[in-house]
CSV table of C-alpha atoms and ligand atoms in Angstrom, one decimal:
chain,number,residue,atom,x,y,z
A,201,UNK,CA,123.5,102.1,120.4
A,202,UNK,CA,125.3,103.7,117.3
A,203,UNK,CA,123.6,106.6,115.7
A,204,UNK,CA,122.3,105.4,112.0
A,205,UNK,CA,123.8,107.5,108.7
A,206,UNK,CA,120.3,107.3,107.4
A,207,UNK,CA,117.0,105.7,108.1
A,208,UNK,CA,115.8,104.8,105.1
A,209,UNK,CA,116.9,102.7,102.4
A,210,UNK,CA,115.3,102.3,98.9
A,211,UNK,CA,115.9,100.5,95.6
A,212,UNK,CA,114.5,100.5,92.4
A,213,UNK,CA,112.5,97.7,90.7
A,214,UNK,CA,111.6,98.7,88.2
A,215,UNK,CA,110.4,102.2,86.0
A,216,UNK,CA,107.3,102.9,88.2
A,217,UNK,CA,108.3,100.5,91.6
A,218,UNK,CA,110.8,102.1,94.6
A,219,UNK,CA,111.3,99.4,97.4
A,220,UNK,CA,112.0,101.4,100.5
A,221,UNK,CA,113.2,100.0,104.1
A,222,UNK,CA,114.3,100.9,107.8
A,223,UNK,CA,117.7,99.0,107.9
A,224,UNK,CA,118.0,99.8,111.5
A,225,UNK,CA,115.7,97.6,112.3
A,226,UNK,CA,114.6,94.2,113.8
A,227,UNK,CA,113.2,91.8,110.8
A,228,UNK,CA,110.0,91.3,113.2
A,229,UNK,CA,108.9,94.8,112.8
A,230,UNK,CA,110.6,96.0,109.7
A,231,UNK,CA,108.4,96.5,106.7
A,232,UNK,CA,108.8,96.6,103.0
A,233,UNK,CA,106.9,100.1,101.8
A,234,UNK,CA,106.7,100.5,98.1
A,235,UNK,CA,106.1,103.4,95.8
A,236,UNK,CA,104.3,103.3,92.9
A,237,UNK,CA,104.6,106.0,90.3
A,238,UNK,CA,101.1,106.7,88.8
A,239,UNK,CA,100.3,108.9,85.6
A,240,UNK,CA,98.2,111.2,87.7
A,241,UNK,CA,99.2,109.9,91.5
A,242,UNK,CA,101.2,108.2,92.9
A,243,UNK,CA,101.0,105.1,95.5
A,244,UNK,CA,102.4,104.5,98.7
A,245,UNK,CA,101.9,101.1,100.1
A,246,UNK,CA,102.2,100.7,104.0
A,247,UNK,CA,104.8,103.4,105.8
A,248,UNK,CA,107.3,101.9,108.3
A,249,UNK,CA,107.8,102.8,111.9
A,250,UNK,CA,107.2,106.5,111.6
A,251,UNK,CA,110.5,106.6,113.3
A,252,UNK,CA,111.7,109.2,111.0
A,253,UNK,CA,109.9,111.3,108.0
A,254,UNK,CA,109.5,108.5,105.1
A,255,UNK,CA,107.6,112.2,103.3
A,256,UNK,CA,110.7,113.9,103.7
A,257,UNK,CA,112.9,111.1,102.9
A,258,UNK,CA,111.7,110.1,100.0
A,259,UNK,CA,110.3,114.2,98.6
A,260,UNK,CA,112.4,113.4,95.5
A,261,UNK,CA,110.1,110.3,94.7
A,262,UNK,CA,106.8,111.8,96.1
A,263,UNK,CA,106.7,113.8,93.0
A,264,UNK,CA,103.1,114.8,93.0
A,265,UNK,CA,100.1,113.5,94.6
A,266,UNK,CA,100.4,110.6,96.9
A,267,UNK,CA,97.8,108.3,98.2
A,268,UNK,CA,99.2,106.1,101.1
A,269,UNK,CA,97.6,102.9,101.6
A,270,UNK,CA,97.6,101.1,104.9
A,271,UNK,CA,97.9,97.3,104.1
A,272,UNK,CA,96.4,97.1,107.6
A,273,UNK,CA,96.5,98.5,111.1
A,274,UNK,CA,99.8,97.1,112.5
A,275,UNK,CA,102.2,99.8,114.0
A,276,UNK,CA,105.0,98.6,111.8
A,277,UNK,CA,102.8,99.7,108.7
A,278,UNK,CA,101.1,102.3,109.1
A,279,UNK,CA,103.8,104.5,111.3
A,280,UNK,CA,104.0,107.4,108.6
A,281,UNK,CA,100.1,107.3,107.3
A,282,UNK,CA,99.9,111.0,109.0
A,283,UNK,CA,102.2,112.2,107.5
A,284,UNK,CA,99.5,112.3,104.2
A,285,UNK,CA,96.8,113.4,103.2
A,286,UNK,CA,95.0,110.7,101.6
A,287,UNK,CA,95.2,107.9,103.3
A,288,UNK,CA,93.2,104.7,102.6
A,289,UNK,CA,92.5,101.2,104.7
A,290,UNK,CA,90.1,98.7,104.8
A,291,UNK,CA,86.7,99.9,106.1
A,292,UNK,CA,87.3,96.8,109.5
A,293,UNK,CA,90.3,98.3,110.5
A,294,UNK,CA,89.3,102.3,110.3
A,295,UNK,CA,88.6,102.9,113.6
A,296,UNK,CA,92.1,100.9,114.8
A,297,UNK,CA,94.2,103.0,112.3
A,298,UNK,CA,92.3,106.2,113.6
A,299,UNK,CA,93.5,105.3,117.2
A,300,UNK,CA,95.5,102.4,118.0
A,301,UNK,CA,94.7,100.7,120.9
A,302,UNK,CA,96.8,101.4,123.6
A,303,UNK,CA,99.6,99.2,124.2
A,304,UNK,CA,99.9,98.3,120.0
A,305,UNK,CA,102.7,100.1,119.4
A,306,UNK,CA,106.2,99.6,120.8
A,307,UNK,CA,110.4,99.0,120.0
A,308,UNK,CA,110.6,96.6,123.3
A,309,UNK,CA,110.1,92.8,122.9
A,310,UNK,CA,109.7,92.6,126.0
A,311,UNK,CA,106.5,95.1,127.0
A,312,UNK,CA,104.5,92.7,124.2
A,313,UNK,CA,102.0,90.6,126.1
A,314,UNK,CA,103.4,87.4,127.4
A,315,UNK,CA,101.2,85.3,125.1
A,316,UNK,CA,102.0,87.6,122.1
A,317,UNK,CA,105.7,87.4,122.4
A,318,UNK,CA,105.5,83.4,123.3
A,319,UNK,CA,103.6,83.5,119.7
A,320,UNK,CA,106.3,84.7,118.2
A,321,UNK,CA,108.6,83.0,119.2
A,322,UNK,CA,106.8,79.9,118.1
A,323,UNK,CA,106.5,81.3,114.6
A,324,UNK,CA,110.3,81.9,114.6
A,325,UNK,CA,111.0,84.9,115.3
A,326,UNK,CA,113.9,85.3,118.0
A,327,UNK,CA,112.9,88.0,120.0
A,328,UNK,CA,115.2,89.8,121.5
A,329,UNK,CA,115.5,93.4,123.3
A,330,UNK,CA,115.1,96.0,120.9
A,331,UNK,CA,113.6,96.2,118.1
A,332,UNK,CA,116.3,98.7,116.9
A,333,UNK,CA,120.0,98.0,116.2
A,334,UNK,CA,120.7,101.7,115.6
A,335,UNK,CA,119.1,105.4,116.3
A,336,UNK,CA,117.8,107.8,114.4
A,337,UNK,CA,119.7,110.4,116.3
A,338,UNK,CA,121.5,110.6,119.7
A,339,UNK,CA,118.9,111.8,121.7
A,340,UNK,CA,116.4,109.1,121.1
A,341,UNK,CA,113.9,107.6,123.7
A,342,UNK,CA,113.8,104.1,122.5
A,343,UNK,CA,110.1,103.8,125.1
A,344,UNK,CA,108.7,107.1,123.8
A,345,UNK,CA,108.1,105.4,120.9
A,346,UNK,CA,103.9,105.9,119.9
A,347,UNK,CA,101.9,105.7,116.6
A,348,UNK,CA,99.9,109.0,115.8
A,349,UNK,CA,96.4,107.8,115.0
A,350,UNK,CA,95.6,108.8,111.3
A,351,UNK,CA,91.8,108.1,110.4
A,352,UNK,CA,91.7,106.9,106.5
A,353,UNK,CA,90.5,109.4,104.3
A,354,UNK,CA,88.6,106.4,102.3
A,355,UNK,CA,87.7,103.2,104.1
A,356,UNK,CA,87.7,100.3,100.9
A,357,UNK,CA,86.5,97.1,101.1
A,358,UNK,CA,86.8,93.7,98.4
A,359,UNK,CA,86.8,94.6,95.0
A,360,UNK,CA,87.7,98.9,95.3
A,361,UNK,CA,89.4,99.7,93.0
A,362,UNK,CA,92.6,102.6,93.2
A,363,UNK,CA,93.1,104.5,90.2
A,364,UNK,CA,96.4,105.7,89.1
A,365,UNK,CA,95.4,107.1,85.9
A,366,UNK,CA,97.7,104.9,84.1
A,367,UNK,CA,97.3,102.0,86.2
A,368,UNK,CA,94.5,100.4,88.5
A,369,UNK,CA,94.3,98.1,91.4
A,370,UNK,CA,91.6,95.7,93.0
A,371,UNK,CA,91.0,95.7,96.1
A,372,UNK,CA,91.4,92.0,98.0
A,373,UNK,CA,90.5,91.5,101.4
A,374,UNK,CA,92.5,89.1,103.0
A,375,UNK,CA,91.9,88.3,106.2
A,376,UNK,CA,93.4,86.5,108.5
A,377,UNK,CA,96.6,88.0,109.7
A,378,UNK,CA,94.4,90.3,110.5
A,379,UNK,CA,89.9,91.6,110.5
A,380,UNK,CA,91.0,93.8,107.5
A,381,UNK,CA,94.3,93.0,105.5
A,382,UNK,CA,93.8,93.9,102.2
A,383,UNK,CA,96.0,93.2,99.3
A,384,UNK,CA,96.2,95.4,96.2
A,385,UNK,CA,96.2,93.2,92.9
A,386,UNK,CA,97.0,94.6,89.2
A,387,UNK,CA,95.5,91.5,87.2
A,388,UNK,CA,97.3,93.3,83.3
A,389,UNK,CA,100.7,92.8,85.1
A,390,UNK,CA,99.8,89.6,87.3
A,391,UNK,CA,101.8,91.9,90.4
A,392,UNK,CA,100.1,91.7,93.8
A,393,UNK,CA,100.7,93.7,97.3
A,394,UNK,CA,100.0,91.5,99.8
A,395,UNK,CA,100.8,93.2,103.3
A,396,UNK,CA,101.3,90.7,105.6
A,397,UNK,CA,98.7,88.1,104.5
A,398,UNK,CA,101.7,86.6,103.4
A,399,UNK,CA,105.5,87.2,102.7
A,400,UNK,CA,108.4,84.9,102.5
A,401,UNK,CA,109.0,84.0,106.0
A,402,UNK,CA,107.1,83.0,109.4
A,403,UNK,CA,103.8,84.1,109.2
A,404,UNK,CA,101.5,85.5,112.2
A,405,UNK,CA,98.6,83.7,112.8
A,406,UNK,CA,98.0,83.8,116.4
A,407,UNK,CA,98.0,87.2,116.8
A,408,UNK,CA,95.5,88.9,119.2
A,409,UNK,CA,93.4,90.1,115.7
A,410,UNK,CA,94.0,86.7,113.9
A,411,UNK,CA,92.2,84.2,113.2
A,412,UNK,CA,93.4,81.0,111.3
A,413,UNK,CA,89.7,79.8,109.6
A,414,UNK,CA,89.9,83.2,107.6
A,415,UNK,CA,93.4,82.8,107.2
A,416,UNK,CA,93.0,79.2,105.1
A,417,UNK,CA,90.3,80.9,103.4
A,418,UNK,CA,92.9,83.7,102.1
A,419,UNK,CA,95.4,81.4,101.2
A,420,UNK,CA,93.0,79.5,99.5
A,421,UNK,CA,92.4,82.3,97.6
A,422,UNK,CA,95.7,83.2,97.1
A,423,UNK,CA,97.0,79.8,95.4
A,424,UNK,CA,94.8,79.9,92.6
A,425,UNK,CA,95.8,83.8,91.6
A,426,UNK,CA,97.5,84.5,88.5
A,427,UNK,CA,100.6,86.3,89.8
A,428,UNK,CA,103.6,87.0,88.1
A,429,UNK,CA,105.3,88.6,91.1
A,430,UNK,CA,103.9,89.3,94.8
A,431,UNK,CA,105.8,92.1,96.7
A,432,UNK,CA,104.9,91.4,100.4
A,433,UNK,CA,104.6,93.2,103.9
A,434,UNK,CA,108.1,91.7,105.1
A,435,UNK,CA,111.1,89.5,103.0
A,436,UNK,CA,112.1,89.2,99.7
A,437,UNK,CA,109.5,89.8,96.6
A,438,UNK,CA,108.7,85.8,95.2
A,439,UNK,CA,106.8,84.7,92.0
A,440,UNK,CA,103.8,82.2,91.1
A,441,UNK,CA,105.7,78.9,92.3
A,442,UNK,CA,106.5,80.3,95.6
A,443,UNK,CA,103.8,81.9,96.3
A,444,UNK,CA,102.1,78.4,96.2
A,445,UNK,CA,104.7,76.9,98.6
A,446,UNK,CA,104.0,79.0,100.8
A,447,UNK,CA,100.4,78.4,100.6
A,448,UNK,CA,100.7,74.8,100.6
A,449,UNK,CA,102.6,74.9,103.7
A,450,UNK,CA,100.4,77.1,105.8
A,451,UNK,CA,97.4,74.5,105.2
A,452,UNK,CA,99.7,72.4,105.5
A,453,UNK,CA,100.9,73.4,109.2
A,454,UNK,CA,97.2,74.2,109.7
A,455,UNK,CA,96.0,71.1,109.1
A,456,UNK,CA,93.8,72.1,106.0
B,630,ZN,ZN1,101.1,92.3,110.7
B,631,ZN,ZN1,104.2,93.9,109.2
């Protein structure tokens, strides 16, 4: 496998928001990392696989106090969580964030449980062998990948607020993809950070911790949210019309 020149890419979305991602990672586990600059503190929403230090790479961005938010506990979103002193996650997933379950993180698709591999194939993710297309450095051992647990310093739930001084996000509990999936909603700008509750790609509701009944409720709720823009856990951002399409497509696919 070739060696990556750099591990993270980043792109300014607007004056306050920067999008970071890991280009050499299979789309299945390549999460979007969002940095939001605030007056008193910044937010980093999801932290990637933790293969390379996010904190180090984004030093120029992370100027002052940074609060890291895990939209949910899955390893592709929480690998770098331990690098941050202030960590937020939903209370129902605090234990998994602190101590990731055995076998829940791997860079080899063949190591996922068989049912999980099938579920991913069915959802539309062709699984090749390794989930990296380049290595971070020559002696990197892909098989040694492990997630470092990081207990949230603040466990949140529906309606809690995360205040940055000049802007404030409301926690939406968007269960279904996982029990403690959360979104961050800023009503004044119509901005939603949705994690894996909704993104513009094949949605996964067959994972061992997923719940289709809850997912249907989340989709009905998201459909009514007056969003301007959704910055999701994977794939490109989108607006209200696309959100409604995605919600409707999901509801239809599950006969609701
Ligand atoms: Zn996920
Ligand atoms: Zn994900």
